[in-house]
CSV table of C-alpha atoms and ligand atoms in Angstrom, one decimal:
chain,number,residue,atom,x,y,z
A,1415,MET,CA,0.0,0.0,0.0
A,1416,PRO,CA,1.5,3.4,-1.0
A,1417,LEU,CA,1.9,5.8,1.9
A,1418,PRO,CA,-0.6,8.8,2.1
A,1419,LEU,CA,1.1,12.0,1.0
A,1420,GLU,CA,1.3,13.5,4.5
A,1421,SER,CA,3.2,10.5,6.0
A,1422,ARG,CA,5.5,10.3,3.0
A,1423,LEU,CA,6.5,14.0,3.5
A,1424,ASP,CA,7.0,13.3,7.1
A,1425,SER,CA,9.3,10.4,6.3
A,1426,TYR,CA,11.3,12.5,4.0
A,1427,ARG,CA,11.5,15.3,6.6
A,1428,ARG,CA,12.9,12.7,9.0
A,1429,LEU,CA,15.4,11.4,6.4
A,1430,LEU,CA,16.7,15.0,6.0
A,1431,THR,CA,17.3,15.5,9.7
A,1432,LEU,CA,18.8,12.1,9.9
A,1433,SER,CA,21.3,12.8,7.1
A,1434,GLN,CA,22.7,15.7,9.1
A,1435,VAL,CA,23.1,13.4,12.2
A,1436,LEU,CA,24.7,10.7,10.1
A,1437,THR,CA,27.3,13.0,8.5
A,1438,SER,CA,28.3,14.4,11.9
A,1439,THR,CA,28.8,11.0,13.6
A,1440,LEU,CA,32.3,9.6,13.1
A,1441,ASP,CA,32.1,6.7,15.5
A,1442,LEU,CA,31.4,3.7,13.4
A,1443,LEU,CA,29.5,1.7,16.0
A,1444,THR,CA,27.2,4.6,17.0
A,1445,LEU,CA,26.6,5.3,13.4
A,1446,LEU,CA,25.6,1.8,12.5
A,1447,ASP,CA,23.2,1.7,15.5
A,1448,LEU,CA,21.7,5.0,14.3
A,1449,ILE,CA,21.2,3.7,10.8
A,1450,VAL,CA,19.5,0.4,11.8
A,1451,ASN,CA,17.2,2.1,14.2
A,1452,ALA,CA,16.3,4.9,11.7
A,1453,ALA,CA,15.6,2.2,9.0
A,1454,ARG,CA,13.3,0.4,11.4
A,1455,ASP,CA,11.3,3.5,12.3
A,1456,LEU,CA,11.0,4.7,8.7
A,1457,THR,CA,9.8,1.4,7.4
A,1458,GLN,CA,7.8,0.4,10.4
A,1459,THR,CA,9.3,-3.1,10.5
A,1460,GLU,CA,10.1,-5.7,13.1
A,1461,ALA,CA,13.9,-5.5,12.7
A,1462,THR,CA,16.6,-4.1,10.4
A,1463,SER,CA,20.2,-5.0,10.0
A,1464,ILE,CA,23.4,-4.0,8.3
A,1465,LEU,CA,25.8,-6.5,6.7
A,1466,LEU,CA,29.2,-5.3,5.7
A,1467,LEU,CA,31.6,-6.6,3.1
A,1468,ASP,CA,35.1,-7.4,4.4
A,1469,GLN,CA,37.4,-6.0,1.8
A,1470,LYS,CA,40.2,-8.4,2.7
A,1471,THR,CA,38.4,-11.7,2.7
A,1472,GLY,CA,35.4,-10.8,0.6
A,1473,GLN,CA,33.1,-12.2,3.4
A,1474,LEU,CA,29.8,-10.6,4.1
A,1475,TYR,CA,28.9,-10.5,7.8
A,1476,PHE,CA,26.3,-8.9,10.1
A,1477,GLU,CA,27.7,-5.8,11.8
A,1478,ALA,CA,24.6,-4.2,13.4
A,1479,VAL,CA,21.0,-5.3,14.0
A,1480,THR,CA,18.2,-3.6,15.9
A,1481,GLY,CA,17.1,-5.0,19.3
A,1482,SER,CA,18.7,-6.9,22.0
A,1483,LYS,CA,20.2,-9.7,19.9
A,1484,SER,CA,22.7,-7.3,18.3
A,1485,GLU,CA,25.8,-8.7,20.2
A,1486,GLU,CA,25.0,-12.4,19.3
A,1487,ILE,CA,24.6,-11.8,15.6
A,1488,LYS,CA,27.6,-9.5,15.2
A,1489,ARG,CA,30.3,-10.9,12.9
A,1490,VAL,CA,28.1,-13.8,11.8
A,1491,VAL,CA,29.1,-14.5,8.3
A,1492,VAL,CA,26.5,-15.2,5.6
A,1493,PRO,CA,27.3,-17.2,2.5
A,1494,PRO,CA,27.6,-15.7,-1.0
A,1495,SER,CA,24.6,-17.8,-2.0
A,1496,SER,CA,22.3,-15.9,0.5
A,1497,LEU,CA,20.0,-13.1,-0.6
A,1498,ALA,CA,22.4,-10.5,0.8
A,1499,GLY,CA,25.2,-12.1,-1.2
A,1500,TRP,CA,23.1,-11.8,-4.3
A,1501,VAL,CA,22.4,-8.1,-3.6
A,1502,VAL,CA,26.2,-7.5,-3.2
A,1503,ARG,CA,27.0,-9.2,-6.5
A,1504,GLU,CA,24.1,-7.7,-8.5
A,1505,GLY,CA,24.1,-4.3,-6.8
A,1506,ARG,CA,20.3,-4.3,-6.9
A,1507,VAL,CA,17.4,-4.2,-4.4
A,1508,GLN,CA,15.5,-7.3,-3.6
A,1509,ILE,CA,12.0,-7.5,-2.1
A,1510,ILE,CA,10.7,-10.9,-1.0
A,1511,ASN,CA,7.3,-10.9,0.5
A,1512,ASP,CA,7.4,-14.6,1.4
A,1513,VAL,CA,11.0,-15.9,2.1
A,1514,SER,CA,9.8,-19.5,2.5
A,1515,LYS,CA,9.5,-19.5,-1.3
A,1516,ASP,CA,12.9,-18.2,-2.0
A,1517,ARG,CA,15.8,-20.6,-2.0
A,1518,ARG,CA,18.4,-17.9,-1.4
A,1519,PHE,CA,17.0,-17.0,2.0
A,1520,TYR,CA,19.6,-17.9,4.6
A,1521,ALA,CA,17.6,-19.4,7.4
A,1522,GLU,CA,20.6,-19.7,9.8
A,1523,SER,CA,20.4,-15.9,10.4
A,1524,ASP,CA,17.0,-16.5,12.0
A,1525,SER,CA,18.5,-19.0,14.5
A,1526,SER,CA,21.1,-16.4,15.5
A,1527,THR,CA,18.7,-13.5,15.8
A,1528,GLY,CA,15.7,-15.3,17.2
A,1529,PHE,CA,13.5,-13.6,14.6
A,1530,HIS,CA,11.1,-15.4,12.3
A,1531,THR,CA,11.6,-13.8,8.9
A,1532,ARG,CA,8.5,-13.7,6.8
A,1533,ALA,CA,9.2,-10.8,4.4
A,1534,LEU,CA,12.5,-9.1,3.6
A,1535,VAL,CA,13.9,-6.1,1.7
A,1536,ALA,CA,17.6,-6.0,1.0
A,1537,VAL,CA,19.2,-2.8,-0.4
A,1538,PRO,CA,22.8,-2.5,-1.5
A,1539,MET,CA,24.9,0.2,0.3
A,1540,LYS,CA,27.0,1.8,-2.4
A,1541,VAL,CA,29.8,4.3,-2.5
A,1542,LYS,CA,30.5,5.4,-6.1
A,1543,GLU,CA,29.0,2.2,-7.5
A,1544,ARG,CA,31.1,0.1,-5.2
A,1545,VAL,CA,28.9,-2.0,-2.9
A,1546,ILE,CA,30.2,-1.9,0.7
A,1547,GLY,CA,27.4,-3.7,2.4
A,1548,VAL,CA,23.6,-4.4,2.6
A,1549,LEU,CA,20.8,-2.8,4.6
A,1550,GLU,CA,18.0,-5.3,5.3
A,1551,ALA,CA,14.6,-4.9,6.8
A,1552,ILE,CA,12.3,-7.8,7.8
A,1553,ASN,CA,8.6,-8.2,8.5
A,1554,PRO,CA,6.5,-5.0,8.1
A,1555,LEU,CA,4.4,-4.5,11.2
A,1556,ASN,CA,0.7,-5.3,11.2
A,1557,GLY,CA,1.4,-8.2,8.7
A,1558,ALA,CA,1.6,-5.9,5.7
A,1559,THR,CA,3.9,-6.5,2.7
A,1560,PHE,CA,6.7,-4.2,1.7
A,1561,SER,CA,5.8,-1.4,-0.7
A,1562,ASP,CA,7.7,0.7,-3.2
A,1563,ASP,CA,7.7,3.5,-0.7
A,1564,ASP,CA,9.6,1.3,1.8
A,1565,VAL,CA,12.2,0.5,-0.9
A,1566,GLU,CA,12.5,4.1,-1.8
A,1567,LEU,CA,13.0,5.2,1.8
A,1568,LEU,CA,15.5,2.5,2.4
A,1569,THR,CA,17.4,3.2,-0.8
A,1570,THR,CA,17.7,6.9,0.1
A,1571,LEU,CA,18.8,6.0,3.6
A,1572,SER,CA,21.3,3.4,2.5
A,1573,ALA,CA,23.0,5.9,0.1
A,1574,GLN,CA,23.5,8.3,3.0
A,1575,ALA,CA,24.5,5.5,5.3
A,1576,ALA,CA,27.1,4.2,2.9
A,1577,ILE,CA,28.8,7.6,2.7
A,1578,ALA,CA,28.7,8.1,6.4
A,1579,ILE,CA,30.2,4.6,7.0
A,1580,GLU,CA,33.0,5.3,4.5
A,1581,ASN,CA,33.7,8.7,6.2
A,1582,ALA,CA,33.8,7.0,9.7
A,1583,ARG,CA,36.3,4.5,8.3
A,1584,LEU,CA,38.4,7.2,6.8
A,1585,PHE,CA,38.3,9.0,10.1
A,1586,GLN,CA,39.7,6.0,11.8
A,1587,GLN,CA,42.5,6.2,9.3
A,1588,SER,CA,43.2,9.8,10.0
A,1589,ASP,CA,43.3,8.9,13.7
A,1590,LEU,CA,46.0,6.5,12.8
A,1591,ILE,CA,47.9,9.3,10.9
A,1592,SER,CA,47.9,11.6,14.0
A,1593,GLU,CA,49.1,8.7,16.2
A,1594,MET,CA,51.8,7.9,13.7
A,1595,VAL,CA,53.0,11.5,13.5
A,1596,HIS,CA,53.0,11.6,17.3
A,1597,GLU,CA,55.3,8.6,17.3
A,1598,LEU,CA,57.7,10.2,14.8
A,1599,ARG,CA,58.2,13.2,17.0
A,1600,THR,CA,60.4,11.6,19.6
A,1601,PRO,CA,63.2,10.5,17.2
A,1602,LEU,CA,62.8,13.7,15.2
A,1603,THR,CA,63.2,15.9,18.2
A,1604,SER,CA,66.5,14.3,19.2
A,1605,ILE,CA,67.8,14.4,15.6
A,1606,VAL,CA,67.1,18.1,15.5
A,1607,ALA,CA,68.5,18.7,19.0
A,1608,TYR,CA,71.8,16.8,18.4
A,1609,SER,CA,72.4,18.3,15.0
A,1610,GLU,CA,71.8,21.8,16.4
A,1611,LEU,CA,74.5,21.0,19.0
A,1612,LEU,CA,76.9,19.8,16.3
A,1613,LEU,CA,76.5,23.0,14.4
A,1614,GLN,CA,78.1,24.8,17.2
A,1615,ARG,CA,81.8,24.6,16.4
A,1616,GLN,CA,83.2,24.3,19.9
A,1617,ILE,CA,82.0,20.7,20.4
A,1618,PRO,CA,85.0,18.4,21.3
A,1619,PRO,CA,85.5,15.7,18.6
A,1620,GLU,CA,84.7,12.7,20.9
A,1621,MET,CA,81.5,14.3,21.9
A,1622,ALA,CA,80.6,15.2,18.3
A,1623,HIS,CA,81.2,11.5,17.4
A,1624,GLU,CA,78.8,10.4,20.1
A,1625,PHE,CA,76.2,12.9,18.8
A,1626,VAL,CA,76.5,11.6,15.3
A,1627,GLY,CA,76.0,8.1,16.7
A,1628,THR,CA,72.8,9.1,18.3
A,1629,ILE,CA,71.5,10.9,15.2
A,1630,TYR,CA,72.3,7.8,13.2
A,1631,GLN,CA,70.4,5.5,15.6
A,1632,GLU,CA,67.4,7.8,15.7
A,1633,ALA,CA,67.3,8.1,11.9
A,1634,GLN,CA,67.5,4.3,11.7
A,1635,SER,CA,64.5,4.1,14.0
A,1636,LEU,CA,62.6,6.6,11.9
A,1637,SER,CA,63.3,4.5,8.9
A,1638,ASN,CA,62.0,1.3,10.6
A,1639,MET,CA,58.9,3.2,11.8
A,1640,THR,CA,58.0,4.5,8.4
A,1641,ASN,CA,58.1,1.0,6.9
A,1642,ALA,CA,55.9,-0.4,9.8
A,1643,PHE,CA,53.5,2.6,9.5
A,1644,LEU,CA,53.1,2.0,5.7
A,1645,GLU,CA,52.3,-1.7,6.3
A,1646,LEU,CA,49.9,-0.8,9.2
A,1647,SER,CA,48.0,1.8,7.2
A,1648,ARG,CA,47.7,-0.6,4.2
A,1649,LEU,CA,46.3,-3.4,6.4
A,1650,GLN,CA,43.9,-1.0,8.1
A,1651,SER,CA,42.6,0.5,4.9
A,1652,GLY,CA,41.4,-2.9,3.9
A,1653,ARG,CA,43.1,-2.4,0.5
A,1654,THR,CA,45.6,-5.2,1.2
A,1655,ARG,CA,45.2,-8.2,-1.1
A,1656,PHE,CA,46.3,-11.5,0.3
A,1657,ASN,CA,48.0,-13.8,-2.2
A,1658,MET,CA,47.1,-17.2,-0.8
A,1659,THR,CA,49.2,-19.9,-2.4
A,1660,PRO,CA,50.9,-23.1,-1.2
A,1661,CYS,CA,54.2,-22.2,0.4
A,1662,ASP,CA,57.0,-24.1,2.1
A,1663,LEU,CA,57.1,-23.0,5.8
A,1664,THR,CA,60.3,-25.0,6.5
A,1665,ASP,CA,62.1,-22.9,3.9
A,1666,LEU,CA,60.6,-19.7,5.3
A,1667,VAL,CA,61.7,-20.5,8.8
A,1668,ARG,CA,65.3,-21.0,7.6
A,1669,GLU,CA,65.2,-17.8,5.7
A,1670,VAL,CA,64.0,-15.9,8.8
A,1671,ILE,CA,66.7,-17.5,11.0
A,1672,ASN,CA,69.4,-16.4,8.5
A,1673,LEU,CA,68.0,-12.9,8.5
A,1674,LEU,CA,68.0,-12.6,12.3
A,1675,LYS,CA,71.3,-14.4,12.9
A,1676,PRO,CA,73.5,-11.3,13.0
A,1677,GLN,CA,71.1,-9.6,15.5
A,1678,ALA,CA,71.1,-12.8,17.7
A,1679,ASP,CA,74.9,-13.2,17.6
A,1680,GLU,CA,75.3,-9.6,18.6
A,1681,ARG,CA,73.3,-10.3,21.8
A,1682,GLY,CA,74.9,-13.6,22.4
A,1683,LEU,CA,71.7,-15.5,21.8
A,1684,GLN,CA,71.1,-19.0,20.3
A,1685,LEU,CA,68.7,-19.1,17.4
A,1686,ASP,CA,67.2,-22.6,16.9
A,1687,SER,CA,64.5,-24.2,15.0
A,1688,GLU,CA,62.5,-27.4,15.5
A,1689,LEU,CA,61.3,-28.6,12.1
A,1690,PRO,CA,59.8,-31.9,11.0
A,1691,GLU,CA,61.9,-33.9,8.6
A,1692,GLN,CA,59.6,-33.4,5.7
A,1693,SER,CA,58.9,-29.9,4.4
A,1694,VAL,CA,55.7,-28.3,5.7
A,1695,LEU,CA,53.4,-26.8,3.1
A,1696,VAL,CA,50.7,-24.3,4.0
A,1697,ILE,CA,48.2,-22.1,2.2
A,1698,ALA,CA,49.3,-18.6,3.0
A,1699,ASP,CA,50.5,-15.3,1.7
A,1700,ARG,CA,54.2,-16.0,1.9
A,1701,ASP,CA,55.5,-12.4,2.2
A,1702,ARG,CA,53.0,-11.6,4.9
A,1703,ILE,CA,53.7,-14.7,7.0
A,1704,ARG,CA,57.4,-13.9,6.6
A,1705,GLN,CA,56.6,-10.5,8.1
A,1706,VAL,CA,54.8,-12.2,11.0
A,1707,LEU,CA,57.8,-14.5,11.7
A,1708,VAL,CA,60.3,-11.7,11.4
A,1709,ASN,CA,58.2,-9.5,13.8
A,1710,LEU,CA,57.8,-12.3,16.4
A,1711,ALA,CA,61.3,-13.6,16.2
A,1712,SER,CA,62.9,-10.2,16.3
A,1713,ASN,CA,60.9,-9.4,19.5
A,1714,ALA,CA,62.1,-12.7,20.9
A,1715,VAL,CA,65.6,-11.6,20.2
A,1716,LYS,CA,65.1,-8.0,21.4
A,1717,TYR,CA,63.4,-8.9,24.7
A,1718,ASN,CA,65.8,-11.7,25.6
A,1719,ARG,CA,68.8,-11.9,27.9
A,1720,PRO,CA,72.4,-12.8,27.2
A,1721,GLN,CA,72.9,-16.6,26.6
A,1722,GLY,CA,69.2,-16.9,26.1
A,1723,THR,CA,67.6,-18.9,23.3
A,1724,VAL,CA,65.0,-18.3,20.6
A,1725,CYS,CA,63.3,-21.2,18.9
A,1726,LEU,CA,61.0,-21.3,15.8
A,1727,CYS,CA,59.0,-24.5,15.8
A,1728,LEU,CA,56.7,-26.0,13.2
A,1729,THR,CA,54.3,-28.9,14.2
A,1730,PRO,CA,51.9,-30.4,11.8
A,1731,LEU,CA,48.8,-31.1,14.0
A,1732,ASP,CA,46.9,-33.2,11.5
A,1733,GLU,CA,46.3,-33.1,7.7
A,1734,ALA,CA,44.6,-29.8,7.9
A,1735,GLN,CA,46.6,-27.7,10.3
A,1736,VAL,CA,50.1,-26.6,11.2
A,1737,LYS,CA,51.1,-25.0,14.4
A,1738,ILE,CA,53.8,-22.3,14.3
A,1739,GLU,CA,55.5,-21.2,17.5
A,1740,VAL,CA,58.1,-18.6,18.4
A,1741,ARG,CA,59.5,-19.3,21.9
A,1742,ASP,CA,62.0,-17.3,23.8
A,1743,THR,CA,63.7,-17.4,27.2
A,1744,GLY,CA,63.4,-13.7,27.7
A,1745,ARG,CA,62.1,-11.3,30.2
A,1746,GLY,CA,58.4,-12.4,29.9
A,1747,ILE,CA,55.4,-10.1,29.7
A,1748,PRO,CA,53.5,-9.1,32.9
A,1749,ALA,CA,50.0,-10.6,33.1
A,1750,LYS,CA,48.4,-7.2,33.3
A,1751,ASP,CA,50.0,-6.2,30.0
A,1752,LEU,CA,49.1,-9.4,28.1
A,1753,PRO,CA,45.6,-8.3,27.1
A,1754,HIS,CA,47.0,-5.2,25.5
A,1755,ILE,CA,50.2,-6.1,23.7
A,1756,PHE,CA,48.4,-6.6,20.4
A,1757,GLU,CA,47.0,-3.0,20.5
A,1758,LYS,CA,48.5,-0.4,18.2
A,1759,PHE,CA,51.4,1.6,19.9
A,1760,TYR,CA,51.2,-0.4,23.1
A,1761,ARG,CA,54.5,-1.1,24.8
A,1762,VAL,CA,55.1,-2.7,28.2
A,1763,ALA,CA,56.1,0.2,30.5
A,1764,ASP,CA,59.9,-0.5,30.7
A,1765,SER,CA,60.4,-1.8,27.2
A,1766,GLU,CA,62.5,1.2,26.1
A,1767,GLY,CA,65.2,0.0,28.6
A,1768,TRP,CA,65.5,-3.2,26.6
A,1769,ALA,CA,65.1,-2.3,23.1
A,1770,GLN,CA,63.8,0.3,20.7
A,1771,GLY,CA,60.4,-0.2,19.2
A,1772,THR,CA,57.1,1.4,18.1
A,1773,GLY,CA,54.5,-0.9,19.6
A,1774,ILE,CA,53.0,-1.8,16.2
A,1775,GLY,CA,54.8,-5.0,15.3
A,1776,LEU,CA,52.4,-7.2,17.2
A,1777,ASN,CA,49.4,-5.4,15.8
A,1778,ILE,CA,50.6,-6.1,12.3
A,1779,VAL,CA,51.1,-9.8,13.3
A,1780,LYS,CA,47.5,-10.0,14.6
A,1781,GLN,CA,46.0,-8.4,11.5
A,1782,ILE,CA,47.9,-10.7,9.2
A,1783,VAL,CA,47.2,-13.9,11.1
A,1784,GLU,CA,43.5,-13.0,11.4
A,1785,ALA,CA,43.3,-12.4,7.7
A,1786,HIS,CA,44.5,-16.0,7.3
A,1787,GLY,CA,41.4,-17.0,9.3
A,1788,SER,CA,43.5,-17.8,12.4
A,1789,ALA,CA,44.4,-16.1,15.8
A,1790,VAL,CA,47.6,-15.5,17.7
A,1791,THR,CA,47.9,-16.7,21.2
A,1792,VAL,CA,50.6,-15.9,23.8
A,1793,GLU,CA,51.8,-17.5,26.9
A,1794,SER,CA,54.3,-15.8,29.1
A,1795,GLU,CA,56.0,-16.1,32.5
A,1796,ILE,CA,58.1,-13.4,34.0
A,1797,ASP,CA,61.9,-14.1,33.8
A,1798,VAL,CA,61.2,-17.4,32.2
A,1799,GLY,CA,60.1,-16.6,28.7
A,1800,THR,CA,57.3,-16.1,26.2
A,1801,THR,CA,55.7,-18.2,23.4
A,1802,PHE,CA,53.6,-16.8,20.6
A,1803,SER,CA,51.7,-19.3,18.5
A,1804,PHE,CA,49.2,-19.6,15.7
A,1805,LEU,CA,47.8,-22.1,13.2
A,1806,LEU,CA,47.9,-22.1,9.5
A,1807,ARG,CA,45.9,-24.2,7.0
A,1808,ALA,CA,48.0,-27.1,5.6
A,1809,ALA,CA,48.2,-27.4,1.8
A,1810,PRO,CA,46.4,-30.5,0.6
A,1811,VAL,CA,48.9,-33.3,-0.3
A,1812,GLU,CA,49.0,-34.1,-4.0
A,1813,PRO,CA,47.9,-37.7,-4.5
B,3236,ADP,P1,57.8,-3.0,19.8
B,3236,ADP,O1,58.1,-2.3,18.6
B,3236,ADP,O2,57.7,-2.2,21.1
B,3236,ADP,O3,58.6,-4.2,20.0
B,3236,ADP,P2,55.5,-4.8,19.4
B,3236,ADP,O4,54.1,-4.5,19.0
B,3236,ADP,O5,56.3,-5.8,18.6
B,3236,ADP,O6,56.2,-3.5,19.6
B,3236,ADP,O7,55.4,-5.4,20.9
B,3236,ADP,C1,54.6,-4.7,21.9
B,3236,ADP,C2,55.2,-4.9,23.3
B,3236,ADP,O8,55.1,-6.2,23.7
B,3236,ADP,C3,56.7,-4.6,23.3
B,3236,ADP,O9,57.0,-3.3,23.5
B,3236,ADP,C4,57.2,-5.5,24.5
B,3236,ADP,O10,57.0,-4.7,25.7
B,3236,ADP,C5,56.2,-6.6,24.5
B,3236,ADP,N1,56.8,-7.9,23.9
B,3236,ADP,C6,56.6,-8.3,22.6
B,3236,ADP,N2,57.2,-9.4,22.4
B,3236,ADP,C7,57.8,-9.8,23.5
B,3236,ADP,C8,58.6,-10.9,23.9
B,3236,ADP,N3,58.9,-11.9,23.1
B,3236,ADP,N4,59.1,-10.9,25.2
B,3236,ADP,C9,58.8,-9.9,26.1
B,3236,ADP,N5,58.0,-8.8,25.7
B,3236,ADP,C10,57.5,-8.8,24.5
């Protein structure tokens, strides 16, 4: 049933106010909440939800839903064969007034939400023709069916919502930029200060030599930081493509050990590996997993003590999974810091006394391992050592 003119105008008035609220909200979670609630009010439906497309993995997952079930359904992935999957691919609206007659309807969502979907509208959320997600509404109240007016309202809302979501994401990025600039300040300040001192001619040669040493070290640390920042911002933007191919982990571990040998020797550390006799093949992005191993192993070296050891171990668990561990006999991580070490820029309070760092190595590790569908775990005991581990998918054996 088309809406009477008066209530149509009223809906558009509300949409207009809403668009101002949306563009001024930069917190992604608040924003998504606002959108689903607005969609429900505008269309007078039982529930609405937003599914977002993960740029890295191509997966479509629930990110917000109206009502109390929102936490349970968050991150639930829906298959490409679902209606939402169809909407993403085709970039077109779908109205189904009886989902029981449509094979694409993904009934699992109902078991997660506790709703009983009867009718459904799914609208693509687009930014410049690129679909970033889907806005869905289910079951018009009073048993009615969805009308063209509902679709029109949802389409207008979803266009505004898509832009607001994209802006909030970009803002998260710009937050990252200010954090990064902040981190660059410390080494830059000492480079400027020491070179200013050097420019005064009366500095004795030994002291001048020491100053140049400091400048060199700080410049080195700036260079490491810029590489890490680039990687981090790439990962965070969701623009990173993962090149998943079969790769030989045994080979990779040897490569990483050779790379870190000089650093370990310099600190009087033993760098070992525990590898099965046969080579271990996994499905992974080789360069990125190399980055993960380098980050973990160089931490194991940096936060170790003289005569300590670092070990890179590979254990095939079964035909499907391989466990990768990086163990050290270093300082250990205090229990109160463990929940935070994977956060961006987080460093344990006295880390600077041990080694230079930026506090982003582990965040990069986490993001890369998660993009491989896995998770990093850490076990640590003070003055005994730390073990980081994660699983990778084994490559199927050729018959
Ligand atoms: P950083 O650049 O500071 O090394 P990371 O993100 O790699 O940054 O690590 C975050 C913090 O976690 C480090 O500052 C350090 O305090 C702690 N940490 C990481 N790995 C280890 C380890 N193997 N042993 C002890 N502490 C560690």
